[in-house]
Short mmCIF file of N, CA, C and O in Angstrom, two decimals:
data_model
loop_
_atom_site.label_atom_id
_atom_site.label_comp_id
_atom_site.label_asym_id
_atom_site.label_seq_id
_atom_site.Cartn_x
_atom_site.Cartn_y
_atom_site.Cartn_z
N MET A 640 -100.25 198.60 -65.88
CA MET A 640 -100.87 197.34 -65.64
C MET A 640 -99.81 196.23 -65.64
O MET A 640 -99.95 195.28 -64.90
N LEU A 641 -98.82 196.39 -66.43
CA LEU A 641 -97.76 195.41 -66.52
C LEU A 641 -97.00 195.32 -65.20
O LEU A 641 -96.63 194.25 -64.77
N VAL A 642 -96.79 196.43 -64.56
CA VAL A 642 -96.08 196.45 -63.28
C VAL A 642 -96.90 195.72 -62.21
O VAL A 642 -96.35 194.93 -61.45
N SER A 643 -98.16 195.98 -62.16
CA SER A 643 -98.97 195.33 -61.13
C SER A 643 -99.10 193.82 -61.40
O SER A 643 -99.16 193.03 -60.48
N LYS A 644 -99.10 193.42 -62.69
CA LYS A 644 -99.18 192.01 -63.00
C LYS A 644 -97.91 191.30 -62.54
O LYS A 644 -97.94 190.23 -61.98
N ARG A 645 -96.74 191.93 -62.79
CA ARG A 645 -95.48 191.35 -62.39
C ARG A 645 -95.38 191.24 -60.88
O ARG A 645 -94.88 190.26 -60.35
N ARG A 646 -95.84 192.29 -60.23
CA ARG A 646 -95.78 192.31 -58.77
C ARG A 646 -96.65 191.20 -58.18
O ARG A 646 -96.25 190.49 -57.27
N SER A 647 -97.84 191.02 -58.70
CA SER A 647 -98.72 189.98 -58.18
C SER A 647 -98.15 188.59 -58.50
O SER A 647 -98.28 187.66 -57.72
N LEU A 648 -97.47 188.45 -59.66
CA LEU A 648 -96.85 187.19 -59.99
C LEU A 648 -95.71 186.90 -59.02
O LEU A 648 -95.54 185.78 -58.57
N ARG A 649 -94.91 187.94 -58.68
CA ARG A 649 -93.81 187.78 -57.74
C ARG A 649 -94.35 187.40 -56.36
O ARG A 649 -93.81 186.51 -55.72
N ILE A 650 -95.41 188.01 -55.93
CA ILE A 650 -95.99 187.69 -54.62
C ILE A 650 -96.51 186.25 -54.62
O ILE A 650 -96.33 185.52 -53.67
N ALA A 651 -97.10 185.84 -55.75
CA ALA A 651 -97.62 184.48 -55.84
C ALA A 651 -96.49 183.47 -55.78
O ALA A 651 -96.59 182.43 -55.12
N VAL A 652 -95.37 183.73 -56.45
CA VAL A 652 -94.23 182.82 -56.45
C VAL A 652 -93.62 182.76 -55.06
O VAL A 652 -93.32 181.69 -54.54
N VAL A 653 -93.42 183.90 -54.41
CA VAL A 653 -92.86 183.93 -53.06
C VAL A 653 -93.80 183.20 -52.10
O VAL A 653 -93.35 182.43 -51.26
N GLY A 654 -95.07 183.40 -52.24
CA GLY A 654 -96.04 182.71 -51.39
C GLY A 654 -95.99 181.21 -51.59
O GLY A 654 -96.04 180.43 -50.64
N ALA A 655 -95.86 180.77 -52.85
CA ALA A 655 -95.79 179.34 -53.13
C ALA A 655 -94.50 178.74 -52.58
O ALA A 655 -94.50 177.65 -52.02
N LEU A 656 -93.40 179.45 -52.71
CA LEU A 656 -92.13 178.97 -52.16
C LEU A 656 -92.19 178.91 -50.64
O LEU A 656 -91.69 177.97 -50.03
N GLY A 657 -92.79 179.91 -50.05
CA GLY A 657 -92.92 179.92 -48.58
C GLY A 657 -93.76 178.74 -48.11
O GLY A 657 -93.42 178.06 -47.13
N THR A 658 -94.83 178.43 -48.79
CA THR A 658 -95.68 177.31 -48.42
C THR A 658 -94.92 175.99 -48.60
O THR A 658 -94.98 175.10 -47.76
N ALA A 659 -94.17 175.87 -49.69
CA ALA A 659 -93.40 174.65 -49.94
C ALA A 659 -92.32 174.46 -48.87
O ALA A 659 -92.10 173.35 -48.39
N SER A 660 -91.66 175.54 -48.49
CA SER A 660 -90.62 175.41 -47.48
C SER A 660 -91.23 175.06 -46.12
O SER A 660 -90.65 174.29 -45.36
N LEU A 661 -92.39 175.59 -45.82
CA LEU A 661 -93.07 175.21 -44.58
C LEU A 661 -93.47 173.74 -44.61
O LEU A 661 -93.33 173.03 -43.62
N ALA A 662 -93.93 173.28 -45.75
CA ALA A 662 -94.33 171.87 -45.86
C ALA A 662 -93.11 170.97 -45.69
O ALA A 662 -93.17 169.95 -45.00
N LEU A 663 -91.99 171.35 -46.28
CA LEU A 663 -90.76 170.57 -46.14
C LEU A 663 -90.26 170.62 -44.70
O LEU A 663 -89.83 169.61 -44.16
N ALA A 664 -90.32 171.76 -44.08
CA ALA A 664 -89.87 171.89 -42.70
C ALA A 664 -90.76 171.05 -41.79
O ALA A 664 -90.28 170.40 -40.88
N GLY A 665 -92.04 171.05 -42.07
CA GLY A 665 -92.95 170.24 -41.27
C GLY A 665 -92.66 168.75 -41.42
O GLY A 665 -92.67 168.00 -40.47
N THR A 666 -92.33 168.34 -42.63
CA THR A 666 -91.98 166.95 -42.88
C THR A 666 -90.68 166.60 -42.17
O THR A 666 -90.55 165.55 -41.54
N ALA A 667 -89.72 167.50 -42.23
CA ALA A 667 -88.44 167.26 -41.58
C ALA A 667 -88.62 167.20 -40.07
O ALA A 667 -88.00 166.38 -39.40
N MET A 668 -89.46 168.02 -39.53
CA MET A 668 -89.70 168.01 -38.10
C MET A 668 -90.38 166.71 -37.68
O MET A 668 -90.06 166.16 -36.65
N ALA A 669 -91.27 166.21 -38.48
CA ALA A 669 -91.97 164.98 -38.14
C ALA A 669 -91.01 163.78 -38.20
O ALA A 669 -91.14 162.85 -37.43
N ALA A 670 -90.03 163.85 -39.09
CA ALA A 670 -89.10 162.74 -39.23
C ALA A 670 -88.00 162.78 -38.17
O ALA A 670 -87.36 161.78 -37.92
N THR A 671 -87.79 163.93 -37.55
CA THR A 671 -86.74 164.06 -36.56
C THR A 671 -87.26 163.60 -35.20
O THR A 671 -88.31 164.05 -34.77
N PRO A 672 -86.55 162.70 -34.52
CA PRO A 672 -87.03 162.27 -33.20
C PRO A 672 -86.95 163.40 -32.19
O PRO A 672 -86.04 164.22 -32.24
N ALA A 673 -87.92 163.45 -31.31
CA ALA A 673 -87.95 164.48 -30.29
C ALA A 673 -86.87 164.19 -29.25
O ALA A 673 -86.58 163.05 -28.93
N THR A 674 -86.28 165.23 -28.73
CA THR A 674 -85.27 165.06 -27.69
C THR A 674 -85.97 164.86 -26.36
O THR A 674 -87.09 165.32 -26.16
N PRO A 675 -85.34 164.16 -25.42
CA PRO A 675 -85.97 163.93 -24.13
C PRO A 675 -86.35 165.22 -23.41
O PRO A 675 -87.34 165.29 -22.72
N ALA A 676 -85.55 166.27 -23.57
CA ALA A 676 -85.84 167.53 -22.89
C ALA A 676 -87.06 168.21 -23.51
O ALA A 676 -87.80 168.90 -22.83
N ALA A 677 -87.27 168.00 -24.81
CA ALA A 677 -88.38 168.65 -25.49
C ALA A 677 -89.72 168.05 -25.10
O ALA A 677 -90.70 168.76 -24.98
N SER A 678 -89.78 166.74 -24.92
CA SER A 678 -91.05 166.12 -24.56
C SER A 678 -90.81 165.11 -23.43
O SER A 678 -90.44 163.97 -23.69
N PRO A 679 -90.99 165.54 -22.19
CA PRO A 679 -90.75 164.61 -21.08
C PRO A 679 -91.79 163.50 -21.05
O PRO A 679 -92.98 163.75 -21.14
N VAL A 680 -91.32 162.28 -20.96
CA VAL A 680 -92.20 161.12 -20.90
C VAL A 680 -91.78 160.30 -19.70
O VAL A 680 -90.61 159.98 -19.54
N ALA A 681 -92.73 159.97 -18.85
CA ALA A 681 -92.42 159.16 -17.67
C ALA A 681 -92.37 157.70 -18.10
O ALA A 681 -93.31 157.18 -18.68
N VAL A 682 -91.25 157.04 -17.82
CA VAL A 682 -91.09 155.63 -18.15
C VAL A 682 -91.12 154.85 -16.85
O VAL A 682 -90.30 155.06 -15.97
N VAL A 683 -92.10 153.98 -16.74
CA VAL A 683 -92.24 153.17 -15.53
C VAL A 683 -91.83 151.75 -15.88
O VAL A 683 -92.40 151.13 -16.77
N GLN A 684 -90.81 151.25 -15.19
CA GLN A 684 -90.36 149.89 -15.44
C GLN A 684 -90.80 149.02 -14.28
O GLN A 684 -90.55 149.34 -13.13
N LYS A 685 -91.45 147.91 -14.63
CA LYS A 685 -91.87 146.97 -13.60
C LYS A 685 -90.73 146.01 -13.32
O LYS A 685 -90.01 145.62 -14.23
N ALA A 686 -90.59 145.64 -12.08
CA ALA A 686 -89.60 144.64 -11.73
C ALA A 686 -90.06 143.31 -12.31
O ALA A 686 -91.24 143.00 -12.32
N PRO A 687 -89.12 142.52 -12.84
CA PRO A 687 -89.55 141.24 -13.39
C PRO A 687 -90.18 140.37 -12.32
O PRO A 687 -89.71 140.32 -11.18
N ALA A 688 -91.27 139.72 -12.68
CA ALA A 688 -91.97 138.86 -11.72
C ALA A 688 -91.09 137.68 -11.35
O ALA A 688 -90.47 137.07 -12.21
N ALA A 689 -91.06 137.40 -10.06
CA ALA A 689 -90.25 136.27 -9.60
C ALA A 689 -90.88 134.99 -10.12
O ALA A 689 -92.09 134.80 -10.05
N LYS A 690 -90.07 134.10 -10.63
CA LYS A 690 -90.57 132.84 -11.13
C LYS A 690 -91.01 132.01 -9.92
O LYS A 690 -90.31 131.91 -8.94
N ALA A 691 -92.20 131.44 -10.02
CA ALA A 691 -92.73 130.66 -8.91
C ALA A 691 -91.91 129.38 -8.74
O ALA A 691 -91.50 128.76 -9.71
N GLY A 692 -91.69 129.04 -7.49
CA GLY A 692 -90.93 127.83 -7.19
C GLY A 692 -91.28 127.31 -5.80
O GLY A 692 -91.70 128.07 -4.93
N ILE A 693 -91.13 126.01 -5.62
CA ILE A 693 -91.42 125.38 -4.33
C ILE A 693 -90.31 124.39 -4.02
O ILE A 693 -89.89 123.63 -4.90
N THR A 694 -89.85 124.40 -2.77
CA THR A 694 -88.94 123.35 -2.31
C THR A 694 -89.71 122.47 -1.33
O THR A 694 -90.70 122.92 -0.73
N ALA A 695 -89.27 121.23 -1.16
CA ALA A 695 -89.94 120.31 -0.24
C ALA A 695 -88.91 119.36 0.36
O ALA A 695 -88.12 118.77 -0.37
N THR A 696 -88.94 119.26 1.68
CA THR A 696 -88.03 118.36 2.39
C THR A 696 -88.82 117.56 3.42
O THR A 696 -89.42 118.14 4.33
N PRO A 697 -88.82 116.22 3.31
CA PRO A 697 -89.51 115.41 4.31
C PRO A 697 -88.65 115.30 5.58
O PRO A 697 -87.42 115.32 5.51
N SER A 698 -89.31 115.17 6.73
CA SER A 698 -88.56 115.05 7.99
C SER A 698 -87.91 113.69 8.12
O SER A 698 -86.95 113.52 8.88
N VAL A 699 -88.41 112.69 7.39
CA VAL A 699 -87.86 111.34 7.40
C VAL A 699 -87.90 110.78 5.97
O VAL A 699 -88.63 111.29 5.13
N THR A 700 -87.14 109.72 5.73
CA THR A 700 -87.19 109.07 4.41
C THR A 700 -87.86 107.71 4.48
O THR A 700 -88.15 107.12 3.46
N SER A 701 -88.13 107.23 5.73
CA SER A 701 -88.78 105.94 5.91
C SER A 701 -89.66 106.00 7.15
O SER A 701 -89.23 106.50 8.20
N VAL A 702 -90.92 105.51 7.01
CA VAL A 702 -91.87 105.53 8.14
C VAL A 702 -92.68 104.24 8.14
O VAL A 702 -92.72 103.51 7.14
N ARG A 703 -93.33 103.97 9.28
CA ARG A 703 -94.31 102.89 9.33
C ARG A 703 -95.61 103.41 8.72
O ARG A 703 -95.83 104.61 8.65
N ALA A 704 -96.47 102.50 8.30
CA ALA A 704 -97.76 102.90 7.72
C ALA A 704 -98.53 103.77 8.71
O ALA A 704 -98.62 103.44 9.90
N TRP A 705 -99.07 104.85 8.24
CA TRP A 705 -99.88 105.82 8.99
C TRP A 705 -99.12 106.54 10.10
O TRP A 705 -99.72 107.16 10.96
N GLN A 706 -97.79 106.52 10.04
CA GLN A 706 -96.98 107.28 11.02
C GLN A 706 -96.87 108.72 10.53
O GLN A 706 -96.60 108.98 9.35
N LEU A 707 -97.08 109.67 11.44
CA LEU A 707 -97.03 111.09 11.10
C LEU A 707 -95.59 111.53 10.85
O LEU A 707 -94.68 111.21 11.62
N PHE A 708 -95.39 112.28 9.76
CA PHE A 708 -94.11 112.96 9.50
C PHE A 708 -94.43 114.31 8.89
O PHE A 708 -95.57 114.61 8.57
N ARG A 709 -93.43 115.17 8.74
CA ARG A 709 -93.65 116.53 8.24
C ARG A 709 -92.92 116.75 6.93
O ARG A 709 -91.84 116.20 6.71
N VAL A 710 -93.53 117.55 6.09
CA VAL A 710 -92.88 118.03 4.87
C VAL A 710 -92.82 119.55 5.01
O VAL A 710 -93.85 120.20 5.24
N THR A 711 -91.62 120.10 4.94
CA THR A 711 -91.44 121.55 5.08
C THR A 711 -90.75 122.08 3.83
O THR A 711 -90.10 121.33 3.09
N GLY A 712 -90.88 123.36 3.61
CA GLY A 712 -90.21 123.97 2.46
C GLY A 712 -90.49 125.45 2.36
O GLY A 712 -91.13 126.04 3.23
N LYS A 713 -89.98 126.03 1.29
CA LYS A 713 -90.16 127.45 1.02
C LYS A 713 -90.72 127.62 -0.39
O LYS A 713 -90.51 126.77 -1.25
N THR A 714 -91.41 128.73 -0.57
CA THR A 714 -91.95 129.05 -1.89
C THR A 714 -91.41 130.40 -2.33
O THR A 714 -91.08 131.25 -1.48
N THR A 715 -91.34 130.61 -3.62
CA THR A 715 -91.01 131.92 -4.18
C THR A 715 -92.04 132.23 -5.26
O THR A 715 -92.45 131.33 -5.99
N GLY A 716 -92.45 133.48 -5.32
CA GLY A 716 -93.42 133.88 -6.34
C GLY A 716 -94.83 133.38 -6.09
O GLY A 716 -95.65 133.40 -6.99
N ILE A 717 -95.12 132.91 -4.88
CA ILE A 717 -96.46 132.45 -4.52
C ILE A 717 -96.94 133.30 -3.35
O ILE A 717 -96.22 133.46 -2.36
N LYS A 718 -98.14 133.85 -3.46
CA LYS A 718 -98.66 134.76 -2.43
C LYS A 718 -98.90 134.04 -1.10
O LYS A 718 -99.28 132.86 -1.08
N ALA A 719 -98.70 134.79 -0.02
CA ALA A 719 -99.01 134.26 1.31
C ALA A 719 -100.50 133.92 1.36
O ALA A 719 -101.33 134.63 0.81
N GLY A 720 -100.82 132.82 2.02
CA GLY A 720 -102.20 132.39 2.13
C GLY A 720 -102.62 131.40 1.05
O GLY A 720 -103.64 130.72 1.17
N THR A 721 -101.84 131.31 -0.02
CA THR A 721 -102.14 130.35 -1.09
C THR A 721 -101.87 128.94 -0.57
O THR A 721 -100.88 128.71 0.11
N LYS A 722 -102.75 128.01 -0.89
CA LYS A 722 -102.58 126.64 -0.39
C LYS A 722 -101.59 125.87 -1.24
O LYS A 722 -101.58 125.99 -2.46
N VAL A 723 -100.76 125.07 -0.54
CA VAL A 723 -99.91 124.09 -1.20
C VAL A 723 -100.45 122.72 -0.81
O VAL A 723 -100.92 122.51 0.31
N THR A 724 -100.42 121.79 -1.75
CA THR A 724 -101.02 120.47 -1.56
C THR A 724 -100.00 119.38 -1.85
O THR A 724 -99.18 119.50 -2.76
N LEU A 725 -100.09 118.29 -1.09
CA LEU A 725 -99.23 117.13 -1.30
C LEU A 725 -99.83 116.26 -2.40
O LEU A 725 -101.03 115.99 -2.40
N GLN A 726 -98.99 115.83 -3.34
CA GLN A 726 -99.42 114.89 -4.37
C GLN A 726 -98.57 113.64 -4.30
O GLN A 726 -97.39 113.69 -3.95
N GLN A 727 -99.19 112.51 -4.65
CA GLN A 727 -98.53 111.21 -4.63
C GLN A 727 -98.70 110.59 -6.01
O GLN A 727 -99.77 110.67 -6.61
N LYS A 728 -97.64 109.96 -6.51
CA LYS A 728 -97.74 109.30 -7.81
C LYS A 728 -98.35 107.92 -7.60
O LYS A 728 -97.81 107.09 -6.86
N GLN A 729 -99.51 107.71 -8.24
CA GLN A 729 -100.22 106.44 -8.14
C GLN A 729 -100.54 105.94 -9.54
O GLN A 729 -101.24 106.61 -10.29
N HIS A 730 -100.00 104.78 -9.90
CA HIS A 730 -100.22 104.16 -11.21
C HIS A 730 -99.84 105.11 -12.35
O HIS A 730 -100.55 105.21 -13.35
N GLY A 731 -98.73 105.84 -12.17
CA GLY A 731 -98.23 106.72 -13.23
C GLY A 731 -98.87 108.09 -13.30
O GLY A 731 -98.52 108.90 -14.15
N LYS A 732 -99.83 108.40 -12.40
CA LYS A 732 -100.50 109.71 -12.41
C LYS A 732 -100.33 110.38 -11.05
O LYS A 732 -100.30 109.71 -10.02
N TRP A 733 -100.26 111.71 -11.07
CA TRP A 733 -100.18 112.47 -9.83
C TRP A 733 -101.58 112.64 -9.25
O TRP A 733 -102.48 113.12 -9.93
N VAL A 734 -101.74 112.24 -7.99
CA VAL A 734 -103.03 112.31 -7.30
C VAL A 734 -102.87 113.23 -6.10
O VAL A 734 -101.96 113.04 -5.28
N SER A 735 -103.76 114.23 -5.98
CA SER A 735 -103.72 115.13 -4.82
C SER A 735 -104.26 114.41 -3.60
O SER A 735 -105.33 113.81 -3.65
N LEU A 736 -103.51 114.47 -2.50
CA LEU A 736 -103.93 113.86 -1.25
C LEU A 736 -104.63 114.92 -0.40
O LEU A 736 -104.43 116.12 -0.59
N PRO A 737 -105.45 114.50 0.57
CA PRO A 737 -106.14 115.48 1.42
C PRO A 737 -105.19 116.04 2.48
O PRO A 737 -105.41 115.91 3.67
N ALA A 738 -104.12 116.62 2.02
CA ALA A 738 -103.12 117.24 2.91
C ALA A 738 -102.68 118.54 2.26
O ALA A 738 -101.98 118.52 1.24
N SER A 739 -103.12 119.66 2.81
CA SER A 739 -102.72 120.97 2.28
C SER A 739 -102.58 121.95 3.43
O SER A 739 -103.11 121.73 4.53
N THR A 740 -101.86 123.02 3.17
CA THR A 740 -101.63 124.05 4.17
C THR A 740 -101.37 125.38 3.46
O THR A 740 -100.87 125.38 2.33
N PRO A 741 -101.69 126.51 4.09
CA PRO A 741 -101.42 127.80 3.45
C PRO A 741 -99.94 128.20 3.58
O PRO A 741 -99.26 127.81 4.53
N VAL A 742 -99.49 128.96 2.61
CA VAL A 742 -98.13 129.52 2.63
C VAL A 742 -98.12 130.69 3.61
O VAL A 742 -99.02 131.53 3.61
N LEU A 743 -97.10 130.74 4.45
CA LEU A 743 -96.96 131.84 5.42
C LEU A 743 -96.39 133.08 4.74
O LEU A 743 -95.92 133.02 3.61
N ARG A 744 -96.40 134.22 5.45
CA ARG A 744 -95.86 135.46 4.90
C ARG A 744 -94.40 135.33 4.49
O ARG A 744 -93.95 135.95 3.55
N SER A 745 -93.67 134.51 5.23
CA SER A 745 -92.25 134.31 4.94
C SER A 745 -92.04 133.46 3.69
O SER A 745 -90.92 133.32 3.21
N GLY A 746 -93.11 132.86 3.17
CA GLY A 746 -93.01 132.00 2.00
C GLY A 746 -92.80 130.54 2.37
O GLY A 746 -92.71 129.68 1.51
N SER A 747 -92.75 130.25 3.68
CA SER A 747 -92.51 128.87 4.11
C SER A 747 -93.84 128.16 4.39
O SER A 747 -94.90 128.79 4.48
N TYR A 748 -93.77 126.85 4.54
CA TYR A 748 -94.93 126.05 4.90
C TYR A 748 -94.44 124.82 5.66
O TYR A 748 -93.28 124.43 5.58
N SER A 749 -95.34 124.19 6.40
CA SER A 749 -95.07 122.95 7.11
C SER A 749 -96.35 122.13 7.08
O SER A 749 -97.43 122.63 7.42
N LEU A 750 -96.23 120.89 6.67
CA LEU A 750 -97.40 120.05 6.43
C LEU A 750 -97.22 118.70 7.12
O LEU A 750 -96.21 118.03 6.92
N GLY A 751 -98.20 118.32 7.95
CA GLY A 751 -98.19 117.00 8.58
C GLY A 751 -98.78 115.98 7.62
O GLY A 751 -99.81 116.23 7.00
N VAL A 752 -98.12 114.81 7.50
CA VAL A 752 -98.52 113.82 6.52
C VAL A 752 -98.53 112.43 7.15
O VAL A 752 -97.65 112.10 7.94
N LYS A 753 -99.54 111.62 6.76
CA LYS A 753 -99.60 110.20 7.11
C LYS A 753 -99.85 109.44 5.82
O LYS A 753 -100.78 109.76 5.08
N LEU A 754 -99.02 108.44 5.54
CA LEU A 754 -99.17 107.63 4.33
C LEU A 754 -99.47 106.19 4.69
O LEU A 754 -98.93 105.67 5.66
N GLY A 755 -100.30 105.53 3.89
CA GLY A 755 -100.63 104.14 4.15
C GLY A 755 -100.21 103.21 3.04
O GLY A 755 -100.19 102.00 3.21
N LEU A 756 -99.86 103.75 1.88
CA LEU A 756 -99.47 102.94 0.73
C LEU A 756 -98.03 102.45 0.93
O LEU A 756 -97.09 103.23 0.90
N LYS A 757 -97.89 101.13 1.18
CA LYS A 757 -96.57 100.58 1.49
C LYS A 757 -95.67 100.56 0.27
O LYS A 757 -96.14 100.44 -0.86
N GLY A 758 -94.38 100.73 0.55
CA GLY A 758 -93.38 100.76 -0.51
C GLY A 758 -92.83 102.16 -0.69
O GLY A 758 -93.04 103.05 0.14
N LYS A 759 -92.12 102.36 -1.80
CA LYS A 759 -91.51 103.67 -2.10
C LYS A 759 -92.59 104.59 -2.68
O LYS A 759 -93.24 104.24 -3.68
N ASN A 760 -92.79 105.73 -2.05
CA ASN A 760 -93.79 106.70 -2.49
C ASN A 760 -93.10 107.91 -3.10
O ASN A 760 -92.28 108.56 -2.45
N ASP A 761 -93.44 108.22 -4.37
CA ASP A 761 -92.97 109.45 -5.01
C ASP A 761 -93.95 110.54 -4.64
O ASP A 761 -95.16 110.42 -4.88
N LEU A 762 -93.44 111.62 -4.06
CA LEU A 762 -94.29 112.71 -3.58
C LEU A 762 -93.78 114.04 -4.12
O LEU A 762 -92.61 114.17 -4.49
N ARG A 763 -94.66 115.03 -4.13
CA ARG A 763 -94.29 116.40 -4.48
C ARG A 763 -95.31 117.34 -3.87
O ARG A 763 -96.43 116.94 -3.52
N ILE A 764 -94.94 118.61 -3.75
CA ILE A 764 -95.85 119.66 -3.27
C ILE A 764 -96.20 120.53 -4.47
O ILE A 764 -95.32 120.91 -5.26
N VAL A 765 -97.49 120.86 -4.62
CA VAL A 765 -97.94 121.68 -5.75
C VAL A 765 -98.77 122.86 -5.28
O VAL A 765 -99.40 122.83 -4.22
N SER A 766 -98.75 123.89 -6.10
CA SER A 766 -99.63 125.05 -5.95
C SER A 766 -99.90 125.56 -7.35
O SER A 766 -98.99 126.07 -8.01
N GLY A 767 -101.12 125.38 -7.82
CA GLY A 767 -101.44 125.76 -9.20
C GLY A 767 -100.62 124.92 -10.17
O GLY A 767 -100.61 123.70 -10.09
N ASN A 768 -99.90 125.60 -11.07
CA ASN A 768 -99.06 124.90 -12.05
C ASN A 768 -97.63 124.72 -11.57
O ASN A 768 -96.79 124.22 -12.32
N THR A 769 -97.33 125.15 -10.36
CA THR A 769 -95.97 125.06 -9.83
C THR A 769 -95.83 123.83 -8.94
O THR A 769 -96.68 123.60 -8.08
N ALA A 770 -94.78 123.07 -9.17
CA ALA A 770 -94.56 121.85 -8.38
C ALA A 770 -93.12 121.81 -7.89
O ALA A 770 -92.20 122.29 -8.54
N SER A 771 -92.95 121.19 -6.72
CA SER A 771 -91.60 120.99 -6.16
C SER A 771 -90.95 119.82 -6.89
O SER A 771 -91.63 119.03 -7.56
N PRO A 772 -89.65 119.69 -6.73
CA PRO A 772 -89.01 118.47 -7.23
C PRO A 772 -89.58 117.25 -6.48
O PRO A 772 -90.02 117.36 -5.33
N VAL A 773 -89.55 116.11 -7.12
CA VAL A 773 -90.07 114.87 -6.53
C VAL A 773 -89.14 114.42 -5.40
O VAL A 773 -87.92 114.49 -5.53
N PHE A 774 -89.74 113.98 -4.28
CA PHE A 774 -88.97 113.39 -3.19
C PHE A 774 -89.62 112.06 -2.82
O PHE A 774 -90.77 111.79 -3.18
N ASN A 775 -88.87 111.22 -2.14
CA ASN A 775 -89.35 109.86 -1.84
C ASN A 775 -89.43 109.62 -0.34
O ASN A 775 -88.56 110.06 0.41
N VAL A 776 -90.49 108.91 0.06
CA VAL A 776 -90.64 108.42 1.44
C VAL A 776 -91.08 106.97 1.32
O VAL A 776 -92.06 106.67 0.64
N THR A 777 -90.34 106.08 1.99
CA THR A 777 -90.68 104.66 1.96
C THR A 777 -91.55 104.33 3.16
O THR A 777 -91.21 104.67 4.29
N VAL A 778 -92.68 103.67 2.89
CA VAL A 778 -93.58 103.23 3.96
C VAL A 778 -93.37 101.74 4.13
O VAL A 778 -93.49 100.97 3.17
N ARG A 779 -93.06 101.31 5.37
CA ARG A 779 -92.81 99.89 5.63
C ARG A 779 -93.88 99.28 6.49
O ARG A 779 -94.72 99.89 7.02
#
């Protein structure tokens, strides 16, 4: 009986050690980072979105009241077909004028404009939250 008791005790100790080593190995495996070859993961990188921008150039810097002139420019980061609108600074606030045109596939636009407010006019082209630098046209 003593022999069988010792044998069962030895089997129990070996079994406990085996379980402990498996638990440690499992912990070590979890802490070890997987190699790229072991677990392939597809990484998709998006190209950074182009920052939206608008340029604006008037065809003239001085006109008579209600004389037609053009404002042309290019856009970046703005979809084709999106409208760009002319704004005029009036009493310290930007006011949208009834002059707008869609952006072409090339990103360019051309807008016919007539102004009646005499003096130096601060103007800009806007689309959403994007605005061109301010340009001036004097109406005489």
